[in-house]
CSV table of C-alpha atoms in Angstrom, one decimal:
chain,number,residue,atom,x,y,z
A,1,MET,CA,0.0,-0.1,-0.1
A,2,LEU,CA,2.8,2.5,0.7
A,3,LEU,CA,4.5,1.9,-2.6
A,4,SER,CA,1.2,2.8,-4.3
A,5,ARG,CA,0.9,6.1,-2.6
A,6,LYS,CA,2.0,9.3,-4.7
A,7,PRO,CA,5.0,11.1,-3.5
A,8,ASP,CA,4.1,14.2,-1.5
A,9,HIS,CA,5.5,16.4,-4.4
A,10,GLU,CA,3.2,15.1,-6.8
A,11,GLU,CA,0.2,15.4,-4.2
A,12,ARG,CA,1.1,19.0,-3.9
A,13,GLU,CA,1.4,19.1,-7.7
A,14,GLY,CA,-2.0,18.0,-8.5
A,15,ARG,CA,-3.7,20.0,-5.4
A,16,VAL,CA,-2.1,23.4,-7.1
A,17,ALA,CA,-3.3,22.2,-10.5
A,18,GLN,CA,-7.0,21.9,-9.1
A,19,ASP,CA,-6.3,25.1,-7.4
A,20,ASN,CA,-5.4,26.9,-10.6
A,21,VAL,CA,-8.5,25.8,-12.4
A,22,ALA,CA,-10.9,26.5,-9.2
A,23,ALA,CA,-9.9,29.7,-8.1
A,24,PRO,CA,-10.1,31.8,-11.3
A,25,MET,CA,-14.0,30.3,-11.3
A,26,LEU,CA,-14.5,30.9,-8.0
A,27,ALA,CA,-13.5,34.7,-8.6
A,28,ALA,CA,-15.9,34.8,-11.4
A,29,ILE,CA,-19.1,33.2,-10.2
A,30,PRO,CA,-22.0,34.6,-12.2
A,31,ALA,CA,-25.2,35.7,-10.5
A,32,PRO,CA,-27.8,36.0,-13.2
A,33,SER,CA,-30.9,37.9,-12.5
A,34,ARG,CA,-34.4,35.9,-12.0
A,35,ARG,CA,-35.5,37.8,-15.1
A,36,SER,CA,-32.9,36.4,-17.4
A,37,LEU,CA,-33.3,33.0,-15.9
A,38,ARG,CA,-37.0,32.8,-16.5
A,39,GLY,CA,-36.5,34.6,-20.0
A,40,LEU,CA,-34.3,31.7,-20.9
A,41,ASP,CA,-36.9,29.0,-19.5
A,42,TRP,CA,-39.4,30.4,-21.7
A,43,PHE,CA,-37.2,31.0,-24.8
A,44,ILE,CA,-36.5,27.2,-24.8
A,45,PHE,CA,-40.2,26.3,-24.3
A,46,PHE,CA,-41.7,28.6,-26.9
A,47,LEU,CA,-38.6,27.4,-29.3
A,48,ALA,CA,-39.8,23.8,-28.9
A,49,ASP,CA,-43.3,24.9,-29.8
A,50,VAL,CA,-41.8,26.5,-33.1
A,51,GLN,CA,-39.6,23.4,-33.9
A,52,THR,CA,-42.5,20.9,-33.4
A,53,GLY,CA,-44.4,22.6,-36.4
A,54,PHE,CA,-41.7,21.2,-38.8
A,55,GLY,CA,-42.1,17.6,-37.6
A,56,PRO,CA,-44.5,15.1,-39.2
A,57,PHE,CA,-46.8,17.9,-40.0
A,58,ILE,CA,-44.8,18.7,-43.1
A,59,ALA,CA,-45.6,15.4,-44.6
A,60,VAL,CA,-49.2,15.7,-43.5
A,61,TYR,CA,-49.7,19.3,-45.1
A,62,LEU,CA,-48.0,18.5,-48.4
A,63,THR,CA,-49.8,15.3,-48.8
A,64,THR,CA,-53.2,17.7,-48.5
A,65,GLN,CA,-51.5,19.8,-51.2
A,66,LYS,CA,-51.2,16.7,-53.8
A,67,TRP,CA,-47.7,16.6,-53.6
A,68,THR,CA,-46.0,13.0,-54.6
A,69,GLN,CA,-44.2,10.9,-51.9
A,70,VAL,CA,-41.2,11.6,-54.0
A,71,GLU,CA,-41.5,15.4,-53.9
A,72,ILE,CA,-42.0,14.9,-49.9
A,73,GLY,CA,-39.0,12.6,-49.9
A,74,PHE,CA,-36.8,15.1,-51.8
A,75,VAL,CA,-37.9,18.3,-49.5
A,76,LEU,CA,-37.0,16.1,-46.3
A,77,SER,CA,-33.8,14.7,-47.4
A,78,ILE,CA,-32.6,18.5,-48.5
A,79,GLY,CA,-33.4,19.4,-45.0
A,80,GLY,CA,-31.7,16.3,-43.5
A,81,ILE,CA,-28.6,17.0,-45.7
A,82,VAL,CA,-28.4,20.7,-44.8
A,83,ALA,CA,-28.8,20.0,-41.2
A,84,LEU,CA,-26.1,17.5,-41.2
A,85,ILE,CA,-23.2,19.5,-43.1
A,86,GLY,CA,-24.3,22.8,-41.2
A,87,GLN,CA,-23.6,21.4,-37.8
A,88,MET,CA,-19.7,22.5,-37.2
A,89,PRO,CA,-20.1,25.5,-39.5
A,90,GLY,CA,-23.2,26.4,-36.9
A,91,GLY,CA,-21.0,26.1,-33.7
A,92,ALA,CA,-18.1,28.1,-35.5
A,93,ILE,CA,-20.6,30.9,-36.1
A,94,ILE,CA,-21.6,30.9,-32.6
A,95,ASP,CA,-17.9,31.0,-31.4
A,96,ALA,CA,-17.4,33.7,-33.6
A,97,ALA,CA,-20.2,35.7,-32.5
A,98,LYS,CA,-20.3,38.8,-30.2
A,99,SER,CA,-23.9,38.3,-29.3
A,100,GLU,CA,-25.5,35.0,-29.3
A,101,ARG,CA,-29.0,36.4,-28.4
A,102,LEU,CA,-28.7,38.5,-31.7
A,103,VAL,CA,-27.7,35.4,-33.7
A,104,ALA,CA,-30.6,33.4,-31.9
A,105,ALA,CA,-33.0,35.9,-32.8
A,106,LEU,CA,-32.1,36.0,-36.4
A,107,ALA,CA,-32.5,32.6,-36.8
A,108,ILE,CA,-35.9,32.3,-35.3
A,109,ALA,CA,-36.9,35.2,-37.4
A,110,THR,CA,-35.9,32.9,-40.4
A,111,ILE,CA,-37.6,30.2,-39.1
A,112,GLY,CA,-40.9,31.9,-38.5
A,113,CYS,CA,-40.6,33.2,-42.2
A,114,CYS,CA,-40.1,29.8,-43.6
A,115,ALA,CA,-43.4,28.6,-41.5
A,116,LEU,CA,-45.2,31.6,-43.1
A,117,ALA,CA,-43.8,30.7,-46.7
A,118,TYR,CA,-45.1,27.0,-46.2
A,119,ALA,CA,-48.3,28.0,-45.6
A,120,ALA,CA,-48.7,31.0,-47.9
A,121,MET,CA,-47.0,29.2,-51.1
A,122,PRO,CA,-46.5,25.6,-51.1
A,123,VAL,CA,-45.0,25.4,-54.4
A,124,PHE,CA,-41.8,23.4,-54.8
A,125,ALA,CA,-39.2,26.0,-55.4
A,126,VAL,CA,-40.5,28.3,-52.4
A,127,VAL,CA,-41.0,24.8,-50.0
A,128,VAL,CA,-37.1,23.6,-50.9
A,129,THR,CA,-35.8,27.1,-50.2
A,130,ALA,CA,-37.9,27.4,-47.0
A,131,ALA,CA,-36.5,23.9,-45.8
A,132,THR,CA,-33.2,24.9,-46.6
A,133,LEU,CA,-33.2,28.1,-44.8
A,134,HIS,CA,-35.0,26.4,-41.7
A,135,ALA,CA,-32.2,23.7,-41.3
A,136,ALA,CA,-29.5,26.0,-41.5
A,137,ALA,CA,-31.3,28.3,-38.8
A,138,SER,CA,-31.7,25.2,-36.8
A,139,CYS,CA,-27.9,24.4,-37.0
A,140,VAL,CA,-27.0,27.5,-34.9
A,141,LEU,CA,-29.9,27.6,-32.6
A,142,GLY,CA,-29.1,24.3,-30.5
A,143,PRO,CA,-25.5,25.6,-30.1
A,144,ALA,CA,-27.0,29.3,-29.2
A,145,ILE,CA,-28.9,27.7,-26.3
A,146,ALA,CA,-26.1,25.7,-24.7
A,147,ALA,CA,-23.9,29.1,-25.3
A,148,ILE,CA,-26.3,31.5,-23.7
A,149,SER,CA,-26.9,29.0,-20.9
A,150,LEU,CA,-23.2,28.5,-20.1
A,151,GLY,CA,-22.7,32.4,-20.3
A,152,LEU,CA,-25.6,32.9,-17.9
A,153,VAL,CA,-25.0,30.5,-15.2
A,154,GLY,CA,-21.1,29.7,-15.7
A,155,PRO,CA,-19.4,26.0,-15.8
A,156,LEU,CA,-20.0,25.4,-11.9
A,157,ALA,CA,-23.9,25.3,-12.5
A,158,ILE,CA,-24.1,24.1,-16.3
A,159,GLY,CA,-25.1,20.7,-15.6
A,160,GLU,CA,-28.3,21.6,-13.3
A,161,ARG,CA,-29.1,24.5,-16.2
A,162,LEU,CA,-29.0,21.9,-18.8
A,163,GLY,CA,-31.3,19.6,-17.0
A,164,ARG,CA,-33.6,22.5,-16.7
A,165,ASN,CA,-33.3,23.2,-20.4
A,166,ALA,CA,-34.4,19.7,-21.3
A,167,ARG,CA,-37.4,19.9,-19.1
A,168,PHE,CA,-38.8,23.0,-20.6
A,169,ALA,CA,-37.8,21.6,-24.2
A,170,SER,CA,-39.8,18.6,-23.5
A,171,LEU,CA,-42.9,20.6,-22.1
A,172,GLY,CA,-42.7,22.9,-25.1
A,173,ASN,CA,-42.8,19.8,-27.4
A,174,GLY,CA,-45.8,18.0,-25.9
A,175,VAL,CA,-47.8,21.4,-25.4
A,176,ALA,CA,-47.0,22.2,-29.2
A,177,ALA,CA,-47.9,18.7,-30.5
A,178,ALA,CA,-51.3,18.8,-28.8
A,179,VAL,CA,-52.0,22.3,-30.0
A,180,MET,CA,-50.9,22.1,-33.5
A,181,GLY,CA,-52.7,18.7,-33.6
A,182,THR,CA,-55.9,20.0,-32.5
A,183,ALA,CA,-55.6,23.2,-34.9
A,184,GLY,CA,-54.8,20.8,-37.7
A,185,TYR,CA,-57.7,18.5,-36.9
A,186,LEU,CA,-60.4,21.7,-36.2
A,187,LEU,CA,-58.8,23.8,-38.9
A,188,SER,CA,-56.6,22.9,-41.6
A,189,SER,CA,-53.0,21.3,-41.8
A,190,ARG,CA,-52.3,24.8,-43.2
A,191,SER,CA,-53.1,26.2,-39.9
A,192,VAL,CA,-50.2,24.3,-38.4
A,193,PHE,CA,-47.7,26.5,-40.0
A,194,LEU,CA,-49.6,29.8,-39.3
A,195,VAL,CA,-49.6,28.7,-35.6
A,196,THR,CA,-45.8,28.1,-35.9
A,197,PHE,CA,-45.4,31.7,-37.0
A,198,LEU,CA,-47.3,33.1,-34.5
A,199,LEU,CA,-45.3,31.2,-32.1
A,200,ALA,CA,-42.0,32.9,-32.9
A,201,ILE,CA,-43.3,35.8,-31.4
A,202,PRO,CA,-43.4,35.0,-27.6
A,203,THR,CA,-40.2,33.0,-28.5
A,204,LEU,CA,-38.3,36.3,-29.3
A,205,ILE,CA,-40.0,38.1,-26.6
A,206,ALA,CA,-38.7,35.6,-24.1
A,207,LEU,CA,-35.2,36.0,-25.6
A,208,SER,CA,-35.5,39.7,-25.1
A,209,ARG,CA,-35.9,39.0,-21.4
A,210,ILE,CA,-32.5,37.8,-21.1
A,211,ARG,CA,-30.0,40.4,-20.2
A,212,GLU,CA,-27.4,40.9,-22.7
A,213,GLU,CA,-24.9,42.0,-20.1
A,214,GLU,CA,-25.4,39.0,-17.9
A,215,VAL,CA,-24.5,36.7,-20.8
A,216,ASP,CA,-20.7,36.4,-20.4
A,217,ILE,CA,-19.5,36.1,-24.0
A,218,ALA,CA,-16.1,34.3,-22.9
A,219,ARG,CA,-18.0,31.8,-21.1
A,220,CYS,CA,-20.4,31.3,-24.1
A,221,HIS,CA,-17.4,30.0,-26.2
A,222,GLY,CA,-16.1,27.9,-23.2
A,223,GLU,CA,-13.2,30.1,-22.2
A,224,MET,CA,-11.9,30.2,-18.7
A,225,PRO,CA,-10.2,33.3,-17.2
A,226,ARG,CA,-6.6,32.4,-16.2
A,227,GLU,CA,-3.7,34.4,-14.5
A,228,ALA,CA,-1.4,32.9,-17.3
A,229,PRO,CA,-2.5,31.5,-20.8
A,230,VAL,CA,-1.9,27.9,-21.4
A,231,PRO,CA,-0.2,27.0,-24.7
A,232,GLY,CA,-2.1,24.9,-27.0
A,233,ASP,CA,-5.3,25.2,-25.1
A,234,THR,CA,-7.2,27.2,-27.6
A,235,ASN,CA,-5.9,25.5,-30.8
A,236,ILE,CA,-8.9,24.0,-32.9
A,237,TRP,CA,-6.7,21.0,-33.9
A,238,HIS,CA,-5.5,20.4,-30.4
A,239,LEU,CA,-9.2,20.4,-29.6
A,240,ILE,CA,-10.7,18.0,-32.2
A,241,ARG,CA,-7.7,15.7,-31.4
A,242,GLN,CA,-8.9,15.0,-27.9
A,243,ARG,CA,-9.4,11.5,-27.4
A,244,PRO,CA,-12.5,12.2,-24.7
A,245,LEU,CA,-14.3,14.1,-27.8
A,246,ILE,CA,-13.4,11.5,-30.6
A,247,VAL,CA,-14.7,8.7,-28.2
A,248,PHE,CA,-17.7,10.5,-27.0
A,249,ALA,CA,-18.6,11.5,-30.8
A,250,LEU,CA,-18.3,7.8,-31.5
A,251,SER,CA,-20.7,6.7,-28.8
A,252,VAL,CA,-23.4,9.3,-29.8
A,253,LEU,CA,-23.0,8.1,-33.3
A,254,LEU,CA,-23.6,4.6,-32.0
A,255,LEU,CA,-26.5,5.9,-29.9
A,256,GLN,CA,-28.4,7.4,-32.9
A,257,LEU,CA,-27.8,4.6,-35.1
A,258,ALA,CA,-29.4,2.3,-32.4
A,259,ASN,CA,-32.2,4.5,-31.7
A,260,ALA,CA,-33.4,6.6,-34.7
A,261,SER,CA,-35.1,3.7,-36.3
A,262,MET,CA,-36.9,2.0,-33.2
A,263,MET,CA,-39.6,4.4,-33.3
A,264,PRO,CA,-40.5,4.1,-36.9
A,265,LEU,CA,-40.0,0.2,-36.7
A,266,MET,CA,-42.2,0.3,-33.6
A,267,ALA,CA,-44.8,2.3,-35.2
A,268,SER,CA,-45.1,0.0,-38.3
A,269,ALA,CA,-45.3,-3.2,-35.6
A,270,VAL,CA,-48.0,-1.7,-33.9
A,271,THR,CA,-50.2,-0.6,-36.9
A,272,ALA,CA,-49.9,-4.2,-38.2
A,273,ARG,CA,-51.1,-5.8,-34.9
A,274,SER,CA,-53.8,-3.3,-34.1
A,275,SER,CA,-54.4,-0.9,-36.8
A,276,GLN,CA,-57.7,0.5,-35.6
A,277,TRP,CA,-56.1,2.1,-32.2
A,278,ALA,CA,-52.4,2.5,-34.1
A,279,THR,CA,-52.7,6.3,-34.1
A,280,VAL,CA,-53.6,6.7,-30.4
A,281,LEU,CA,-50.6,4.1,-29.5
A,282,VAL,CA,-48.1,5.8,-31.2
A,283,ALA,CA,-49.2,9.4,-29.8
A,284,PHE,CA,-48.8,7.7,-26.1
A,285,CYS,CA,-45.5,6.5,-27.2
A,286,ILE,CA,-44.4,10.0,-28.1
A,287,VAL,CA,-46.1,11.5,-25.0
A,288,VAL,CA,-44.4,9.0,-22.4
A,289,PRO,CA,-40.7,9.6,-23.2
A,290,GLN,CA,-41.4,13.3,-23.1
A,291,ALA,CA,-43.1,13.2,-19.9
A,292,ILE,CA,-40.2,11.2,-18.4
A,293,VAL,CA,-37.6,13.7,-19.8
A,294,ALA,CA,-39.4,16.6,-18.3
A,295,LEU,CA,-39.6,14.7,-14.8
A,296,LEU,CA,-36.0,13.6,-14.8
A,297,SER,CA,-33.9,15.8,-16.8
A,298,PRO,CA,-33.2,18.2,-13.8
A,299,SER,CA,-32.1,15.1,-11.6
A,300,VAL,CA,-29.8,14.1,-14.3
A,301,GLY,CA,-27.9,17.5,-14.3
A,302,ARG,CA,-27.4,17.3,-10.3
A,303,LYS,CA,-26.5,13.7,-10.5
A,304,ALA,CA,-24.0,14.2,-13.2
A,305,GLN,CA,-22.1,16.7,-10.7
A,306,LEU,CA,-22.3,14.1,-8.0
A,307,TRP,CA,-21.6,10.8,-9.7
A,308,GLY,CA,-19.6,11.9,-12.7
A,309,ARG,CA,-20.7,11.5,-16.4
A,310,ARG,CA,-19.8,8.0,-17.2
A,311,PRO,CA,-22.3,6.1,-15.0
A,312,LEU,CA,-25.1,8.3,-16.3
A,313,LEU,CA,-24.0,7.3,-19.9
A,314,LEU,CA,-24.0,3.8,-18.8
A,315,ILE,CA,-27.5,3.9,-17.5
A,316,GLY,CA,-28.7,5.8,-20.9
A,317,PHE,CA,-27.0,3.1,-22.8
A,318,GLY,CA,-28.6,0.3,-20.9
A,319,ALA,CA,-31.9,1.7,-21.2
A,320,LEU,CA,-31.7,1.9,-25.0
A,321,ALA,CA,-30.3,-1.9,-25.2
A,322,ILE,CA,-33.3,-3.0,-22.7
A,323,ARG,CA,-35.9,-1.3,-25.1
A,324,GLY,CA,-34.7,-2.9,-28.2
A,325,VAL,CA,-34.8,-6.3,-26.6
A,326,LEU,CA,-38.4,-5.6,-25.1
A,327,PHE,CA,-39.3,-4.3,-28.5
A,328,ALA,CA,-38.2,-7.6,-30.1
A,329,THR,CA,-39.8,-9.7,-27.6
A,330,VAL,CA,-43.2,-7.9,-26.3
A,331,ARG,CA,-46.3,-8.7,-28.6
A,332,ASP,CA,-48.9,-7.0,-26.8
A,333,PRO,CA,-49.2,-3.4,-28.4
A,334,TYR,CA,-50.4,-1.7,-25.5
A,335,LEU,CA,-47.4,-3.1,-23.4
A,336,LEU,CA,-45.2,-1.4,-25.8
A,337,VAL,CA,-46.3,1.9,-24.5
A,338,MET,CA,-44.8,1.1,-21.3
A,339,VAL,CA,-41.8,0.1,-23.0
A,340,GLN,CA,-41.1,3.8,-24.0
A,341,VAL,CA,-40.3,4.6,-20.3
A,342,PHE,CA,-36.6,3.3,-21.4
A,343,ASP,CA,-36.8,5.8,-24.1
A,344,GLY,CA,-37.6,8.5,-21.7
A,345,ILE,CA,-34.7,7.6,-19.7
A,346,THR,CA,-32.2,7.5,-22.3
A,347,ALA,CA,-33.4,11.0,-23.6
A,348,ALA,CA,-33.5,12.4,-20.2
A,349,VAL,CA,-29.6,11.2,-19.8
A,350,PHE,CA,-28.5,12.6,-23.2
A,351,ALA,CA,-30.4,15.8,-23.3
A,352,VAL,CA,-28.1,16.7,-20.6
A,353,MET,CA,-25.2,14.9,-21.3
A,354,ILE,CA,-24.2,15.7,-24.8
A,355,PRO,CA,-23.9,19.6,-24.0
A,356,LEU,CA,-22.5,18.8,-20.7
A,357,ILE,CA,-19.6,16.5,-21.7
A,358,VAL,CA,-18.7,18.6,-25.1
A,359,ALA,CA,-18.4,21.7,-22.2
A,360,ASP,CA,-16.1,19.5,-20.0
A,361,VAL,CA,-13.9,18.7,-23.0
A,362,ALA,CA,-14.0,22.3,-24.6
A,363,PHE,CA,-13.6,23.8,-21.3
A,364,GLY,CA,-11.0,26.7,-21.7
A,365,SER,CA,-10.4,26.1,-25.4
A,366,GLY,CA,-12.8,28.9,-26.5
A,367,HIS,CA,-14.3,26.4,-29.1
A,368,PHE,CA,-17.3,25.2,-27.1
A,369,ASN,CA,-19.7,25.5,-30.0
A,370,LEU,CA,-17.5,23.9,-32.5
A,371,ALA,CA,-17.2,20.9,-30.4
A,372,GLN,CA,-21.1,20.7,-30.2
A,373,GLY,CA,-21.1,20.6,-34.0
A,374,ILE,CA,-18.7,17.9,-34.4
A,375,VAL,CA,-21.0,15.9,-31.8
A,376,GLY,CA,-24.1,17.0,-33.7
A,377,THR,CA,-22.4,15.8,-37.1
A,378,ALA,CA,-21.9,12.3,-35.4
A,379,THR,CA,-25.5,12.7,-34.0
A,380,GLY,CA,-26.8,13.4,-37.8
A,381,ILE,CA,-24.6,10.6,-39.4
A,382,GLY,CA,-26.1,8.1,-36.8
A,383,ALA,CA,-29.6,9.1,-37.3
A,384,SER,CA,-29.3,8.9,-41.3
A,385,LEU,CA,-27.7,5.6,-41.3
A,386,SER,CA,-30.2,4.0,-38.5
A,387,THR,CA,-33.3,4.5,-40.7
A,388,ALA,CA,-31.8,3.1,-43.7
A,389,LEU,CA,-30.1,0.0,-41.8
A,390,GLY,CA,-33.1,-0.6,-39.6
A,391,GLY,CA,-35.7,-0.7,-42.4
A,392,TYR,CA,-33.4,-2.8,-44.7
A,393,VAL,CA,-33.1,-5.6,-41.9
A,394,SER,CA,-36.6,-5.4,-41.1
A,395,ASP,CA,-37.6,-5.9,-44.5
A,396,LYS,CA,-34.9,-8.8,-44.8
A,397,PHE,CA,-35.3,-10.8,-41.7
A,398,GLY,CA,-38.4,-9.3,-39.7
A,399,ASN,CA,-38.8,-6.7,-36.9
A,400,ALA,CA,-37.5,-8.8,-34.1
A,401,THR,CA,-34.1,-9.4,-35.8
A,402,ALA,CA,-34.0,-5.7,-36.7
A,403,PHE,CA,-34.8,-4.5,-32.9
A,404,PHE,CA,-32.1,-7.2,-31.4
A,405,GLY,CA,-29.5,-5.8,-34.0
A,406,LEU,CA,-30.2,-2.2,-32.8
A,407,ALA,CA,-29.9,-3.5,-28.9
A,408,GLY,CA,-26.7,-5.0,-30.1
A,409,ILE,CA,-25.6,-1.5,-31.3
A,410,ALA,CA,-26.6,-0.1,-27.9
A,411,ALA,CA,-24.7,-2.8,-26.1
A,412,THR,CA,-21.6,-1.8,-28.2
A,413,GLY,CA,-21.9,1.8,-27.3
A,414,LEU,CA,-22.2,0.8,-23.4
A,415,LEU,CA,-19.0,-1.1,-23.7
A,416,LEU,CA,-17.5,1.8,-25.4
A,417,ILE,CA,-18.0,4.0,-22.5
A,418,LEU,CA,-17.2,1.4,-20.0
A,419,PHE,CA,-13.8,0.5,-21.2
A,420,VAL,CA,-12.7,3.6,-23.5
A,421,MET,CA,-14.3,6.5,-22.7
A,422,PRO,CA,-12.6,8.5,-19.7
A,423,GLU,CA,-14.3,10.4,-17.1
A,424,THR,CA,-14.8,14.4,-18.2
A,425,ARG,CA,-16.0,15.8,-14.9
A,426,ARG,CA,-13.4,18.3,-13.8
A,427,THR,CA,-12.6,17.7,-9.8
A,428,GLY,CA,-11.4,21.3,-9.6
A,429,LEU,CA,-14.9,22.7,-10.9
A,430,THR,CA,-16.3,20.4,-8.4
A,431,ALA,CA,-14.3,21.6,-5.6
A,432,ALA,CA,-14.9,25.4,-6.7
A,433,LYS,CA,-18.7,24.9,-6.6
A,434,GLU,CA,-18.3,22.9,-3.2
A,435,MET,CA,-16.4,26.3,-1.9
A,436,ALA,CA,-19.0,28.6,-3.6
A,437,GLY,CA,-22.2,26.8,-1.7
């Protein structure tokens, strides 16, 4: 035991290194106003409302306008491609911005105009242009929300803040789906996009409630106050070569590869088994995870500070693997709704952990949002491959084989986290938070 003890000078160096991290952060602990914090809450809530209007409602609306499935698929593919290639440029734009609020406001205004264009002129050229602009604007909104959150509360409180963000986003998605579904049923599918346009107004109002002077630009970009610069710390190539970022991006790709096609395959299976109640059952399968996310996300943010990041990542991947196995074995369509509880657990974990781990890895680099774009690109690649792979396996070998395969991919992600992914929680920041508390 004595041989395994570190020499005293190494212990002192370790404590000094942690103090060098903690001391500047402790000296610059932000104290945002209640107005700004509430403004961020409602901004995320209404933004989720706005983005919900561009989900499955697009296909429904264009179908009512006599569009062919080929044309609808082309429009959706255009949006997907732009969203994929725009992740890293979107993050870089936020890192270069002098006001994240201004960039977010311009993106929201663009999305509102796109919704209005869908409703006013559902012709091919206008819809393709609107889909392209919407996808491009969305590429900066995700990093902007995380950047504003980090700039407002700082790295000591970012875990709990991200949990709160996920809660309000989930509530916004649920409320918007109900409101827009009702409007589409009582009025017309066109009304969904008019509602989306109108919801952009309270979104901008909520954003304006966040005080500009309380959003620290250096913190938004993941910079850290230092007494002396650390060589190489702000170099982009130094950031993207970091092992934790590479391993985490690969794990997120596996997450999406396993997850993205599960819900569509399950919806097809439910329709085949109980076509009369398929729509209602699928709706419940969407609502249940959203409720779980709203309930658990703040706790995930707090536990991440206490337990570290890896235990929660293991829980998220474990829940995804269990969900895949249950989808393959459960035959009762009504029990499948209960299986969606595991989807809520996975979603609650990764809604918080993705930006939080990116913040850990990019800490002090000044390129937090570019790092988000790298992980976002991995997300898009995984999701794109998942639907094609899941559909192919299902057609060739059946739904059960497809679900077992997706569960196996999730288990691979779990093993990657267990054996390769290092813990990214910074002990210096934990110590600083305890000192602040």
